Every structure is written in C-alpha cells, then in structure tokens.
Coordinates of C-alpha atoms in Angstrom, one line a residue:
Chain A
M793 CA -110.9 138.5 106.9
K794 CA -113.0 137.7 103.9
Y795 CA -115.5 135.3 105.3
K796 CA -117.6 135.5 108.5
S797 CA -117.0 131.9 109.4
Q798 CA -113.3 132.5 109.7
K799 CA -114.0 133.9 113.1
V800 CA -114.1 130.4 114.4
A801 CA -110.3 130.3 114.1
Y802 CA -110.0 132.9 116.8
W803 CA -111.4 130.6 119.5
F804 CA -109.1 127.8 118.5
F805 CA -106.2 130.2 118.8
A806 CA -107.5 131.3 122.2
L807 CA -107.6 127.6 123.4
S808 CA -104.0 127.2 122.2
M809 CA -102.9 130.2 124.3
L810 CA -104.6 128.9 127.4
L811 CA -103.0 125.4 127.0
I812 CA -99.5 126.7 126.3
V813 CA -99.6 128.5 129.6
L814 CA -100.5 125.3 131.4
Q815 CA -97.8 123.4 129.4
I816 CA -95.1 125.8 130.5
T817 CA -96.3 125.6 134.1
Y818 CA -95.8 121.9 134.1
G819 CA -92.4 122.3 132.4
F820 CA -91.3 124.5 135.4
I821 CA -92.4 121.8 137.8
M822 CA -90.2 119.3 136.0
G823 CA -87.3 121.7 135.7
F824 CA -87.3 122.3 139.5
A825 CA -87.6 118.5 140.1
H826 CA -84.5 117.9 138.0
M827 CA -82.7 120.5 140.1
G828 CA -83.7 118.6 143.3
Y829 CA -86.7 120.7 144.4
D830 CA -89.6 118.2 144.1
G831 CA -91.9 119.7 146.7
L832 CA -95.0 118.9 144.7
H833 CA -94.1 115.2 144.5
E834 CA -97.1 114.1 146.6
I835 CA -99.6 116.0 144.4
I836 CA -97.9 116.1 141.0
P837 CA -95.2 113.5 140.7
F838 CA -92.8 113.8 137.8
N839 CA -94.6 111.3 135.6
V840 CA -97.8 113.3 135.9
A841 CA -96.1 116.5 135.1
R842 CA -94.3 114.9 132.2
A843 CA -97.5 113.4 130.7
T844 CA -99.3 116.7 131.1
H845 CA -96.5 118.7 129.5
N846 CA -96.2 116.4 126.5
N847 CA -99.9 116.1 125.9
L848 CA -100.7 119.7 126.3
L849 CA -98.1 120.4 123.7
V850 CA -99.8 118.1 121.2
V851 CA -103.3 119.5 122.0
W852 CA -102.3 123.2 121.8
L853 CA -100.5 122.6 118.5
L854 CA -103.4 120.7 117.1
S855 CA -105.8 123.4 118.3
G856 CA -103.5 125.9 116.5
F857 CA -103.4 123.8 113.3
M858 CA -107.2 123.5 113.4
G859 CA -107.6 127.3 113.9
A860 CA -105.2 127.8 111.0
A861 CA -107.3 125.4 108.8
Y862 CA -110.5 127.1 109.8
Y863 CA -109.0 130.5 108.8
I864 CA -107.2 129.3 105.6
I865 CA -109.6 126.9 104.0
P866 CA -112.6 129.4 103.6
E867 CA -110.2 131.9 102.1
E868 CA -108.4 129.5 99.8
S869 CA -111.6 127.7 98.6
Q870 CA -113.6 130.9 98.5
N871 CA -116.4 129.4 100.5
E872 CA -117.9 129.9 104.0
L873 CA -117.3 127.0 106.4
V874 CA -120.2 124.6 105.8
S875 CA -121.2 124.5 109.5
V876 CA -120.0 127.1 112.0
K877 CA -122.1 125.6 114.7
L878 CA -120.5 122.2 114.3
A879 CA -117.1 123.8 114.4
Y880 CA -117.9 125.4 117.8
V881 CA -119.2 122.0 119.0
Q882 CA -115.9 120.5 117.8
L883 CA -113.9 123.2 119.7
I884 CA -115.7 122.7 122.9
T885 CA -115.5 118.9 122.8
L886 CA -111.7 119.2 122.0
A887 CA -111.2 121.4 125.0
L888 CA -113.3 119.0 127.2
V889 CA -111.4 115.9 126.1
G890 CA -108.1 117.7 126.6
V891 CA -109.0 118.9 130.1
T892 CA -110.5 115.5 131.1
A893 CA -107.3 113.8 130.0
V894 CA -105.1 116.2 132.0
I895 CA -107.2 115.8 135.1
G896 CA -107.2 112.0 134.6
F897 CA -103.4 112.0 134.5
H898 CA -103.4 113.4 138.1
F899 CA -105.4 110.3 139.2
N900 CA -103.3 107.7 137.6
W901 CA -105.7 107.4 134.6
W902 CA -103.6 107.1 131.5
E903 CA -101.8 104.8 129.1
G904 CA -98.1 105.0 130.0
R905 CA -96.9 105.4 126.4
K906 CA -94.9 108.5 125.7
F907 CA -96.9 111.2 123.8
L908 CA -99.9 108.8 123.6
E909 CA -100.9 108.9 127.3
I910 CA -104.5 109.8 126.7
P911 CA -106.6 106.9 128.1
R912 CA -108.2 104.6 125.6
P913 CA -111.9 105.7 126.1
L914 CA -110.8 109.3 125.4
D915 CA -108.9 108.1 122.3
Y916 CA -112.3 107.2 120.7
L917 CA -113.6 110.7 121.5
V918 CA -110.5 112.2 119.9
V919 CA -111.2 110.2 116.8
I920 CA -114.8 111.4 116.6
N921 CA -113.7 115.0 117.2
V922 CA -111.0 114.9 114.5
L923 CA -113.4 113.3 112.1
T924 CA -115.9 116.1 112.7
F925 CA -113.1 118.6 112.1
L926 CA -112.0 116.9 108.9
G927 CA -115.6 116.6 107.7
I928 CA -116.1 120.4 108.0
I929 CA -112.8 121.1 106.3
L930 CA -113.2 118.6 103.4
V931 CA -116.8 119.5 102.6
T932 CA -116.0 123.3 102.7
L933 CA -112.9 122.7 100.5
F934 CA -114.6 120.6 97.8
K935 CA -117.8 122.6 97.7
G936 CA -115.7 125.7 97.3
K937 CA -114.9 127.5 94.0
K938 CA -111.3 126.2 93.9
Q939 CA -109.0 123.7 95.5
S940 CA -105.6 125.4 95.6
T941 CA -102.4 123.5 96.1
T942 CA -101.9 125.2 99.5
A943 CA -105.3 124.1 100.7
M944 CA -104.8 120.6 99.4
V945 CA -101.4 120.1 101.0
L946 CA -102.7 121.5 104.3
T947 CA -105.8 119.2 104.2
M948 CA -103.7 116.2 103.1
G949 CA -101.5 116.8 106.2
L950 CA -104.5 116.9 108.5
V951 CA -106.1 113.8 107.0
F952 CA -102.9 111.8 107.2
A953 CA -102.4 113.0 110.8
A954 CA -105.8 111.6 111.7
L955 CA -105.2 108.3 109.9
L956 CA -101.8 107.9 111.6
Y957 CA -103.4 108.2 115.1
L958 CA -104.9 104.8 114.6
P959 CA -101.8 102.5 114.7
G960 CA -101.2 103.9 118.2
M961 CA -104.5 102.5 119.4
I962 CA -103.7 98.8 118.6
W963 CA -102.9 96.7 121.7
F964 CA -99.7 94.6 121.5
D965 CA -98.5 92.1 124.1
S966 CA -94.9 92.9 123.1
Q967 CA -93.3 96.1 124.4
A968 CA -91.1 96.2 121.3
M969 CA -94.1 95.9 118.9
D970 CA -95.9 98.6 120.9
S971 CA -92.9 100.9 120.5
F972 CA -92.6 100.0 116.8
F973 CA -96.1 101.2 116.0
R974 CA -96.1 104.1 118.5
W975 CA -93.4 105.6 116.2
W976 CA -95.8 105.3 113.3
V977 CA -97.8 107.9 115.1
V978 CA -95.2 110.1 116.7
H979 CA -92.5 110.1 114.1
L980 CA -94.7 110.1 111.1
W981 CA -96.6 113.0 112.6
V982 CA -93.7 115.3 113.6
E983 CA -91.2 114.3 110.9
G984 CA -93.8 113.6 108.2
V985 CA -97.4 114.8 107.9
W986 CA -97.2 117.7 110.4
E987 CA -94.5 119.1 108.0
L988 CA -97.2 119.1 105.3
I989 CA -99.4 121.2 107.7
M990 CA -96.5 123.5 108.5
G991 CA -95.6 123.7 104.7
G992 CA -99.3 124.6 103.9
I993 CA -99.5 127.3 106.6
L994 CA -96.1 128.6 105.5
A995 CA -97.1 128.8 101.9
F996 CA -100.3 130.6 102.8
L997 CA -98.5 133.1 104.9
L998 CA -95.8 133.7 102.3
I999 CA -98.4 134.3 99.6
K1000 CA -100.1 136.8 101.8
L1001 CA -97.1 138.5 103.3
T1002 CA -94.7 138.7 100.3
G1003 CA -97.0 139.1 97.4
V1004 CA -95.0 136.6 95.4
D1005 CA -96.9 134.8 92.7
R1006 CA -98.9 131.8 94.0
E1007 CA -97.7 129.5 91.3
V1008 CA -94.1 130.0 92.2
I1009 CA -94.7 129.5 96.0
E1010 CA -96.8 126.4 95.4
K1011 CA -94.3 124.8 93.1
W1012 CA -91.7 125.0 95.8
L1013 CA -94.1 123.8 98.3
Y1014 CA -94.4 120.5 96.4
V1015 CA -90.6 120.2 96.3
I1016 CA -90.3 120.7 100.1
V1017 CA -93.1 118.3 101.0
G1018 CA -91.5 115.9 98.5
L1019 CA -88.2 116.1 100.3
T1020 CA -90.0 115.7 103.6
F1021 CA -91.5 112.3 102.6
L1022 CA -88.4 111.2 100.7
S1023 CA -86.3 111.5 103.9
G1024 CA -88.9 111.3 106.7
I1025 CA -90.7 108.1 105.9
L1026 CA -87.6 105.8 105.9
G1027 CA -86.1 108.2 108.5
T1028 CA -88.5 106.5 110.9
G1029 CA -85.7 103.9 111.1
H1030 CA -83.7 106.1 113.5
H1031 CA -86.3 105.1 116.2
Y1032 CA -85.8 101.4 115.3
Y1033 CA -82.0 101.1 116.0
Y1034 CA -82.2 99.8 119.6
I1035 CA -85.7 98.6 120.3
G1036 CA -85.4 95.0 119.1
A1037 CA -85.8 95.7 115.4
P1038 CA -83.3 94.2 112.9
E1039 CA -80.0 95.7 112.0
Y1040 CA -80.9 96.9 108.5
W1041 CA -82.7 99.8 110.2
L1042 CA -79.3 101.1 111.4
I1043 CA -78.3 101.6 107.7
I1044 CA -81.6 102.8 106.4
G1045 CA -82.5 105.0 109.4
G1046 CA -79.0 106.4 109.4
I1047 CA -79.0 107.4 105.7
F1048 CA -82.5 108.7 105.4
S1049 CA -82.6 110.5 108.7
A1050 CA -79.3 112.2 107.8
L1051 CA -81.2 113.5 104.8
E1052 CA -84.1 114.9 106.9
P1053 CA -82.4 118.3 107.4
L1054 CA -82.6 118.9 103.7
A1055 CA -86.4 119.4 103.8
F1056 CA -86.0 122.0 106.6
L1057 CA -83.1 123.6 104.8
A1058 CA -85.2 123.9 101.7
M1059 CA -88.0 125.4 103.8
A1060 CA -85.7 128.1 105.3
L1061 CA -84.1 129.0 102.0
F1062 CA -87.6 129.0 100.3
A1063 CA -89.0 131.4 102.9
L1064 CA -86.1 133.8 102.8
H1065 CA -85.9 133.8 99.1
M1066 CA -89.6 134.5 98.7
Y1067 CA -89.4 137.3 101.2
R1068 CA -86.5 138.9 99.3
K1069 CA -88.2 138.3 95.9
G1070 CA -91.4 139.8 97.1
G1071 CA -90.0 143.3 96.9
K1072 CA -93.0 144.8 98.6
K1073 CA -93.3 144.5 102.4
H1074 CA -96.5 143.7 104.2
P1075 CA -97.1 146.1 107.1
N1076 CA -97.6 143.3 109.6
K1077 CA -93.9 142.9 110.3
I1078 CA -94.4 140.8 113.4
A1079 CA -96.1 138.1 111.3
I1080 CA -93.1 138.2 108.9
F1081 CA -90.8 137.7 111.9
W1082 CA -92.6 134.7 113.1
T1083 CA -93.0 133.2 109.7
L1084 CA -89.3 133.5 108.7
G1085 CA -88.3 132.7 112.3
S1086 CA -90.2 129.4 112.1
A1087 CA -88.6 128.4 108.8
I1088 CA -85.1 129.2 110.1
V1089 CA -85.4 127.8 113.7
S1090 CA -87.0 124.6 112.5
F1091 CA -83.9 124.0 110.3
V1092 CA -81.7 124.5 113.3
G1093 CA -83.8 122.7 115.9
A1094 CA -85.4 119.9 113.9
G1095 CA -82.8 119.7 111.1
L1096 CA -79.3 120.3 112.5
L1097 CA -79.9 119.3 116.2
G1098 CA -81.7 116.2 115.0
L1099 CA -78.8 115.3 112.7
A1100 CA -76.4 115.8 115.7
H1101 CA -77.6 112.6 117.3
T1102 CA -79.3 110.6 114.5
L1103 CA -76.4 108.5 113.3
P1104 CA -76.4 105.0 115.0
A1105 CA -72.9 105.3 116.4
V1106 CA -73.8 108.6 118.2
N1107 CA -77.4 107.5 119.0
M1108 CA -76.1 104.4 120.8
Y1109 CA -74.9 106.7 123.5
T1110 CA -77.4 109.5 123.4
H1111 CA -80.6 107.3 123.0
G1112 CA -82.7 107.9 126.1
T1113 CA -80.8 110.8 127.5
L1114 CA -81.3 114.6 127.9
V1115 CA -79.8 115.0 124.5
T1116 CA -83.2 114.1 123.1
A1117 CA -84.8 116.8 125.2
M1118 CA -82.4 119.3 123.8
H1119 CA -83.4 118.5 120.2
G1120 CA -87.1 118.1 121.0
H1121 CA -87.5 121.5 122.6
L1122 CA -86.0 123.6 119.7
A1123 CA -87.5 121.4 117.1
F1124 CA -91.1 121.6 118.4
W1125 CA -90.8 125.3 119.1
G1126 CA -89.3 126.2 115.7
A1127 CA -91.3 124.0 113.4
Y1128 CA -94.7 123.9 115.1
G1129 CA -94.9 126.4 117.9
M1130 CA -93.6 129.3 115.9
I1131 CA -95.7 128.6 112.8
V1132 CA -98.8 128.6 115.0
F1133 CA -97.7 131.9 116.5
A1134 CA -97.0 133.2 112.9
M1135 CA -100.5 132.2 111.9
I1136 CA -102.0 133.9 114.9
A1137 CA -99.9 137.1 114.4
Y1138 CA -101.1 137.3 110.8
A1139 CA -104.8 136.4 111.5
L1140 CA -105.5 138.6 114.6
P1141 CA -105.5 142.0 112.8
Q1142 CA -107.6 140.4 110.0
L1143 CA -110.1 138.9 112.4
T1144 CA -110.5 141.9 114.7
G1145 CA -109.9 144.8 112.2
R1146 CA -107.4 146.3 114.6
K1147 CA -103.9 147.0 113.3
L1148 CA -101.9 146.7 116.5
F1149 CA -99.0 145.0 114.9
N1150 CA -95.5 146.4 115.1
N1151 CA -95.8 147.4 118.7
P1152 CA -92.8 146.9 121.0
M1153 CA -94.6 144.2 123.0
G1154 CA -94.9 142.1 119.9
L1155 CA -91.2 142.4 119.1
Y1156 CA -90.2 141.6 122.7
A1157 CA -92.5 138.6 122.6
F1158 CA -90.7 137.3 119.6
W1159 CA -87.1 137.9 120.8
L1160 CA -87.6 136.9 124.4
S1161 CA -89.3 133.6 123.6
L1162 CA -86.7 132.8 120.9
I1163 CA -83.6 133.6 122.9
G1164 CA -85.1 131.9 126.0
M1165 CA -85.8 128.7 124.0
V1166 CA -82.3 128.8 122.4
G1167 CA -80.8 129.1 126.0
M1168 CA -83.0 126.2 127.2
T1169 CA -81.7 124.1 124.3
V1170 CA -78.1 124.9 125.2
A1171 CA -78.8 124.0 128.9
F1172 CA -80.4 120.7 127.9
G1173 CA -77.5 120.1 125.5
V1174 CA -74.8 120.7 128.1
A1175 CA -76.7 118.5 130.7
G1176 CA -77.3 115.8 128.1
V1177 CA -73.7 115.6 126.8
A1178 CA -72.4 115.6 130.4
Q1179 CA -74.9 112.8 131.2
V1180 CA -73.8 110.8 128.2
Y1181 CA -70.1 111.0 129.2
L1182 CA -70.6 110.4 132.9
E1183 CA -73.2 107.6 132.7
R1184 CA -72.8 106.0 129.4
K1185 CA -69.1 106.4 128.7
M1186 CA -67.6 106.3 132.2
G1187 CA -70.3 104.0 133.8
L1188 CA -71.3 106.2 136.7
D1189 CA -74.5 105.3 138.5
F1190 CA -77.5 107.2 137.1
M1191 CA -78.2 109.3 140.1
V1192 CA -74.5 110.1 140.7
A1193 CA -74.5 111.6 137.2
Q1194 CA -77.8 113.4 137.7
I1195 CA -76.5 115.2 140.8
E1196 CA -73.5 116.3 138.8
I1197 CA -75.7 117.9 136.1
E1198 CA -78.3 119.5 138.4
V1199 CA -76.6 122.9 138.1
H1200 CA -77.5 123.1 134.4
F1201 CA -81.2 123.0 135.3
F1202 CA -80.7 126.3 137.1
V1203 CA -79.7 127.8 133.7
L1204 CA -82.6 126.0 132.1
I1205 CA -85.0 127.6 134.5
L1206 CA -83.5 131.1 134.0
C1207 CA -83.9 130.7 130.2
A1208 CA -87.3 129.2 130.6
T1209 CA -88.4 132.2 132.6
M1210 CA -87.3 134.4 129.7
F1211 CA -89.1 132.2 127.3
A1212 CA -92.3 132.3 129.4
T1213 CA -92.1 136.1 129.6
G1214 CA -92.0 136.2 125.8
V1215 CA -95.0 133.9 125.5
G1216 CA -96.7 136.0 128.2
L1217 CA -96.2 139.1 126.2
F1218 CA -97.6 137.4 123.1
I1219 CA -100.7 136.5 125.0
A1220 CA -101.0 140.0 126.4
N1221 CA -101.0 141.2 122.8
F1222 CA -103.5 138.6 121.9
L1223 CA -105.8 139.9 124.6
K1224 CA -105.3 143.5 123.6
Y1225 CA -106.6 142.7 120.1
G1226 CA -109.9 141.7 121.7
Q1227 CA -112.5 139.5 120.0
P1228 CA -113.3 139.2 116.3
N1229 CA -115.3 142.0 114.9
D1230 CA -118.0 141.8 112.2
E1231 CA -116.8 145.1 110.8
A1232 CA -113.6 143.4 109.8
I1233 CA -115.5 141.1 107.5
G1234 CA -114.7 141.8 103.8
Q1235 CA -111.8 144.1 104.7
E1236 CA -108.6 143.1 103.1
N1237 CA -105.5 144.2 105.0
D1238 CA -103.2 142.6 102.4
D1239 CA -103.8 145.2 99.7
F1240 CA -100.3 145.8 98.5
G1241 CA -101.3 149.0 96.6
S1242 CA -101.7 150.8 99.8
L1243 CA -98.7 149.3 101.6
E1244 CA -95.2 150.6 102.0
T1245 CA -92.7 149.4 99.5
S1246 CA -89.3 148.1 100.4
D1247 CA -86.3 150.5 100.4
Chain B
M69 CA -86.5 125.0 85.1
L70 CA -88.7 122.7 87.1
S71 CA -92.4 123.1 86.4
K72 CA -95.2 122.9 89.0
K73 CA -96.4 119.7 87.4
Q74 CA -92.9 118.1 87.7
A75 CA -92.7 119.2 91.3
K76 CA -96.1 117.6 92.0
A77 CA -94.9 114.4 90.3
F78 CA -91.7 114.4 92.4
F79 CA -93.8 114.7 95.6
L80 CA -96.4 112.1 94.7
G81 CA -94.0 109.7 93.1
G82 CA -91.5 109.9 96.0
T83 CA -94.2 109.5 98.6
V84 CA -95.7 106.4 97.0
L85 CA -92.2 104.8 96.4
F86 CA -90.8 105.4 99.9
S87 CA -94.1 104.5 101.6
A88 CA -94.0 101.2 99.7
I89 CA -90.4 100.5 100.8
F90 CA -91.3 101.4 104.4
L91 CA -94.3 99.2 104.5
A92 CA -92.4 96.2 103.0
L93 CA -89.5 96.6 105.6
S94 CA -92.0 97.0 108.4
F95 CA -93.8 93.9 107.4
E96 CA -90.5 91.9 107.5
T97 CA -89.7 93.5 110.9
V98 CA -92.9 92.7 112.6
T99 CA -93.5 89.2 111.2
V100 CA -89.9 87.8 111.1
S101 CA -87.0 89.7 112.6
M102 CA -88.6 91.4 115.6
P103 CA -90.3 88.3 117.1
E104 CA -86.9 86.5 116.8
K105 CA -84.8 89.2 118.3
T106 CA -87.2 89.9 121.2
N107 CA -88.0 86.3 122.0
A108 CA -91.7 86.8 121.3
D109 CA -92.3 83.1 122.1
Q110 CA -91.4 83.8 125.7
I111 CA -94.0 86.4 126.3
T112 CA -96.0 84.6 129.0
D113 CA -99.2 85.8 130.7
A114 CA -97.1 87.2 133.6
V115 CA -95.0 89.3 131.1
V116 CA -98.2 90.7 129.6
R117 CA -99.6 91.5 133.1
G118 CA -96.2 93.1 133.8
K119 CA -96.6 95.3 130.7
V120 CA -100.0 96.4 131.9
I121 CA -98.5 97.4 135.3
W122 CA -95.7 99.2 133.4
E123 CA -98.3 101.2 131.3
S124 CA -101.0 101.8 133.8
N125 CA -98.6 103.5 136.2
N126 CA -96.9 105.5 133.4
C127 CA -93.4 104.2 134.4
M128 CA -92.2 105.7 131.2
G129 CA -93.1 109.1 132.6
C130 CA -89.8 109.0 134.6
H131 CA -87.8 106.0 133.4
T132 CA -86.7 104.8 130.0
I133 CA -87.0 101.3 128.7
L134 CA -85.5 100.3 125.4
G135 CA -84.1 103.9 125.7
E136 CA -87.6 105.4 125.4
G137 CA -89.4 107.4 128.0
A138 CA -88.4 110.3 130.3
Y139 CA -85.0 111.1 131.6
Y140 CA -85.7 111.6 135.3
A141 CA -85.0 108.0 136.5
P142 CA -82.7 105.2 135.5
E143 CA -82.8 103.2 132.2
L144 CA -84.5 99.9 132.9
T145 CA -83.8 97.8 129.9
R146 CA -81.1 95.7 131.7
V147 CA -82.4 96.3 135.2
Y148 CA -83.0 92.6 135.8
S149 CA -79.4 91.7 135.3
R150 CA -78.1 94.9 136.9
K151 CA -80.1 94.9 140.1
G152 CA -81.6 91.5 140.4
E153 CA -85.1 90.2 141.3
S154 CA -85.2 91.0 145.0
Y155 CA -84.1 94.6 144.6
I156 CA -86.7 95.3 142.0
K157 CA -89.4 93.7 144.1
T158 CA -88.4 95.7 147.2
V159 CA -88.7 99.0 145.3
L160 CA -92.0 98.1 143.7
M161 CA -93.6 96.9 147.0
A162 CA -92.3 99.8 149.1
K163 CA -95.0 101.7 151.0
E164 CA -92.8 104.8 151.3
P165 CA -91.3 106.6 148.3
W166 CA -88.0 105.0 147.3
A167 CA -85.5 107.9 147.1
P168 CA -82.0 106.9 146.1
R169 CA -79.8 110.0 146.6
G170 CA -82.9 112.1 147.3
R171 CA -84.9 111.7 144.1
K172 CA -88.3 110.3 145.0
M173 CA -90.2 107.6 143.2
V174 CA -93.9 107.2 143.7
A175 CA -94.6 104.5 146.4
Y176 CA -96.6 102.0 144.4
G177 CA -96.9 99.4 147.2
L178 CA -97.5 96.6 144.7
T179 CA -98.6 93.2 146.0
E180 CA -96.2 90.2 145.8
E181 CA -98.0 88.9 142.7
Q182 CA -97.9 92.2 140.9
A183 CA -94.2 92.6 141.7
N184 CA -93.6 89.1 140.3
D185 CA -95.4 90.1 137.1
A186 CA -93.3 93.2 136.8
V187 CA -90.1 91.2 137.3
A188 CA -91.2 88.7 134.6
F189 CA -91.7 91.7 132.3
F190 CA -88.2 93.1 133.1
K191 CA -86.7 89.6 132.7
W192 CA -88.2 89.2 129.2
I193 CA -86.9 92.7 128.2
D194 CA -83.5 92.0 129.6
A195 CA -82.9 89.1 127.2
M196 CA -83.7 91.0 124.0
D197 CA -81.1 91.4 121.3
L198 CA -81.0 95.2 120.9
N199 CA -78.1 95.7 118.4
G200 CA -75.7 96.5 121.2
F201 CA -77.8 98.9 123.3
P202 CA -77.2 99.9 126.1
P203 CA -73.5 100.4 125.4
E204 CA -70.9 99.0 127.7
P205 CA -69.0 101.8 129.6
D206 CA -65.2 102.1 129.3
P207 CA -63.8 101.6 132.9
T208 CA -60.4 103.0 131.9
L209 CA -62.0 106.4 131.4
S210 CA -62.8 106.9 135.1
K211 CA -59.3 106.0 136.2

C-alpha cells in the first residue's frame, strides 16, 4: 500500500468476512426448512432467517464496498484519508447497527419489506453512518492531487446509493405504492448504481493487474456504466408488470430489461480484453481469477439468468417463484460478492506485505465457491421451473407442489456445502495473512519491471 | 475510434435522458394510473391497519403478495377470493402453529379486530387490476 490510512480497509473487509459466515448459516437454516426440516422454527422461524440472510448480504457487500473505497480513494487521489479516526468510528457504528438489526429481527422488530427490513429508527442511524463515510471519501478525493475517472465513478456510485436509500423510507398507505418506491431502492441499487461501484472497483483492479493504460480502461468504463444506465433505469419497469402499475411498463420494462445483459456482456468482454492486451502478468494470480471471474459470472448470473425471466410473458408465470431465487443467487455472487473478494485478494498482500498469493488454498477457495454457487443456481432453477409448471400452469395447491420439489433442496444443500467450504478457505487465507503491517507502507507490489512476463 | 470524451458524453447524456423519461413515467404512474388500478379511494383505515400488521410481522418473509416476498408459503394476492374471510381469520387467530401438510406458520394469535383489519387489507389487494397476474392455470394440463 502507498498510504498508511489505507489500513482502515482491512477492518471493513474483516467485518465482511464475519457477516458472510452468518449469512451462509442462515441460508442453511432456510435450505433445511424448504426440505422439511424446520426444527429451529420456534427460535428462528423462516421469516427471521430470511430477513437476516438478505440484510446480512446487503451489509457485508456494503462493508466490502466501503473497504474498497477506503483502499482505492487514497491511492487514486494521492492523499491520505482525511480522518482515520472517524473511519474507525464509522466502521464500529456500522457493525453495531447491523448486529442490532439482526438481533431485532429475532424479536419481531422489523419492517416487513423485502431487503429493507431494518427497523425505521435504525434507518436513520444508517443514513448518518453512510453520510459520515461519504464525507470522508469526498473530502479525501477533492482535497487530493487528482480526481481520476475511476475514483469519480466509484464515488458517484456510492453517493447515488446513499441518495436512493431515501425513497425506501417514505410511508405509503398503499401496498402498491410502497412496492413501487421500494424498487427505486432495490432495483436502482443492484441494477444501477451498484454497477458503478462494481465498474469502478473493476477498473481499478484492471489498471493494477494488467498494466494497460489508464486512459484506455477508463474510456471503456464510461461506455459500460453508460450502457448500465441506458438499460437499467427504465429496466426498473420489469418490477412494475404485476403490482398495480399501468400496462406501458410491460413494454418499456420488457424492452429495456432485455437490454440489461449488454452492460454485463460489455463488462466481461472488457475485462478479458484488457487482461489479454496487458501482455504482462501480475504475480497475484488469485486476484486476477476473482476479477475476471466476477466479470464473467455477473454476465451469466445477472445478465443471462435475468434475461431468462424478464420478458412479461415469462415473468407472468415465474414472478414470485423460486426462479427469482435462482437468478438472485448467481447474480449477487458474480456481480458483487466476487468483486469484493477480488478486491480483498488484491489488497491483502498490499496491506500486510506478505505475498501469500497463488497458494493452493486460494485456488480451492475460488473454484469450490464458484462451482458450489453454480450448482445451487441449477438446483434453484430446477425447483423453480418445476414449481412454475405444477403450481402456476397445472394449478396444484402451493404445498402439494412444494412437497414435490423438496428433493431439489437436498442438492441445493450439497452444493451450498461446497460453496461454504470455498468461502471458508478464503477466510482461512484471510486469517493467514494477518493484520496490516506498517512495513508494507510505501511498498509497491505492482512493479511490472520485476514481474514475470507472459509466455 | 471513440474518444474518452465521447464515452463520457454517452454516459452522462444517456443517464440524464433516461432518468428524465423514468421520472416522467413514474409521475404518471403514481398520480394517475396506479391509484385507479389499485382502487386507492377504497383504502380505509382498516386496510391501513392491516398493512401495518402485514409489515410488522414480516409476512413477506415467507409469503408473496403482488408476487413479492419469499417463496416458503403461498401467494396471497388473491387469498381473499381463494380461501374466504373465515379461513383467513382462523389461520391468523390460531394459537398453535398452522401447519398445512407439515410446513409451520408462526402462531400469531391475532385478536378478532386485528384479524378483521388483515382481512380488509387482503380484500383491498384482491380487487386490484394487476395486468393479468396471477395467471389462471390450465386445467387440461393435469388430466
């Protein structure tokens, strides 16, 4: 690392690792419940597990994004973070709010709105927390020596993500209106501004890992985020087909959400092309695996599997079934989980000064988690499609159909075990690196002169 | 070949244009079309209290409504016409977990008034025009 204050990032990454373990644990509880084993029903009923699983996902990803920003912004703006102390306060309060929310869920303290279950009083604390984070990032960036495109796109993504949290806090008497604005948060996050964050992190990693000229990478970054907004903003319409919104959303949502894979395709092609063009290879191969992996898997999970059920005629049947869970799992893992893991895999050797990359454990972590998640996606897909035909097409009672598809959750749990093993190995590697080391400050491990060249 | 400046213009121009279209359509939806299609004028105090019950117990954590929520328990958009008032009230007021075919629901043990509010909420949802959702099954398929 170049700047001492970048060390803050490590602790955000550590929080991410802790929370993903919890998230996976609650995922298992739900998987077993779907299979018919709901022994924990009295203590952790399904809706508690579900709220916890979803919200921990959001918080660990946000913590990962924040860690990425605290690492990237000093380096890109050539400036120490303006207040390290405040960044640690922000970290601790983020963790406290997250933990309080999760405990609250177990005591029926929540807002029953998917993804936005955090109770209202805690929402205000989230807003204060995020404003503190943005304050540190923005002041550091604009007091710095330069404002690179990569840093600006990343920051823009973070600022918009904060702004878009607000429509989710407005009370509506109407369930339909509530839903309409809930998607302003959820959709415009994951299929809009989070892609800016992902694009910014991806561009930073490609600049560092491939050695391709910054101007070239940043030019294509603009094209990709341009495509994201071109398709993603009106693509929100695919959530408005069947919630009491007018019919024109069927046409608009259908057309623009069918274009959404383009942004992800561009991202995958861009990452692969830059990697080839680079010619020289960075020694941290694991970071390259996660970076390219994220670009490719997000195209499959978010792009193609999203497209598979986004057209109104298909969505009429798949809306509100396990088909959504199929798309959701690979999309979140590919686009956001893997990019956070890529950032961590790149940053750990830099923060600690220890070059433990390219060990077998790191490779197993990558492949087991990836294959496990692909297997889970297939299991959800098979269960979802069977559910659609039995329940929606043939008209079987909900529970009759559910019992028919229970068997697929056995496969799901097997694959989830593989996935969890991969994540476990990644965390074991994380722990092996140890804590950030002051001796690593000022060291540059990206010096291509001393690195191996490609064959 | 595309320059960085042109790429930036594409990004900013596209974002502003499509945001403007999105905002305009959203304005039409929430001020004109949606209140009509969802019978917003029939949202009584009981319906609002029902919505509070729906949210404060995170019913969406197992069920879907308007196709949104979790996939552990039945879709409830048309539950009022499918199951009727007394069935819904029995489930919500049960002191023991309701467990059709073995899958347990939390026993909420609502009072009669609360259950009436929840029914009012479901009744209001039931009457919405949802562009054809949920789809009608084809009975010939199961023959």
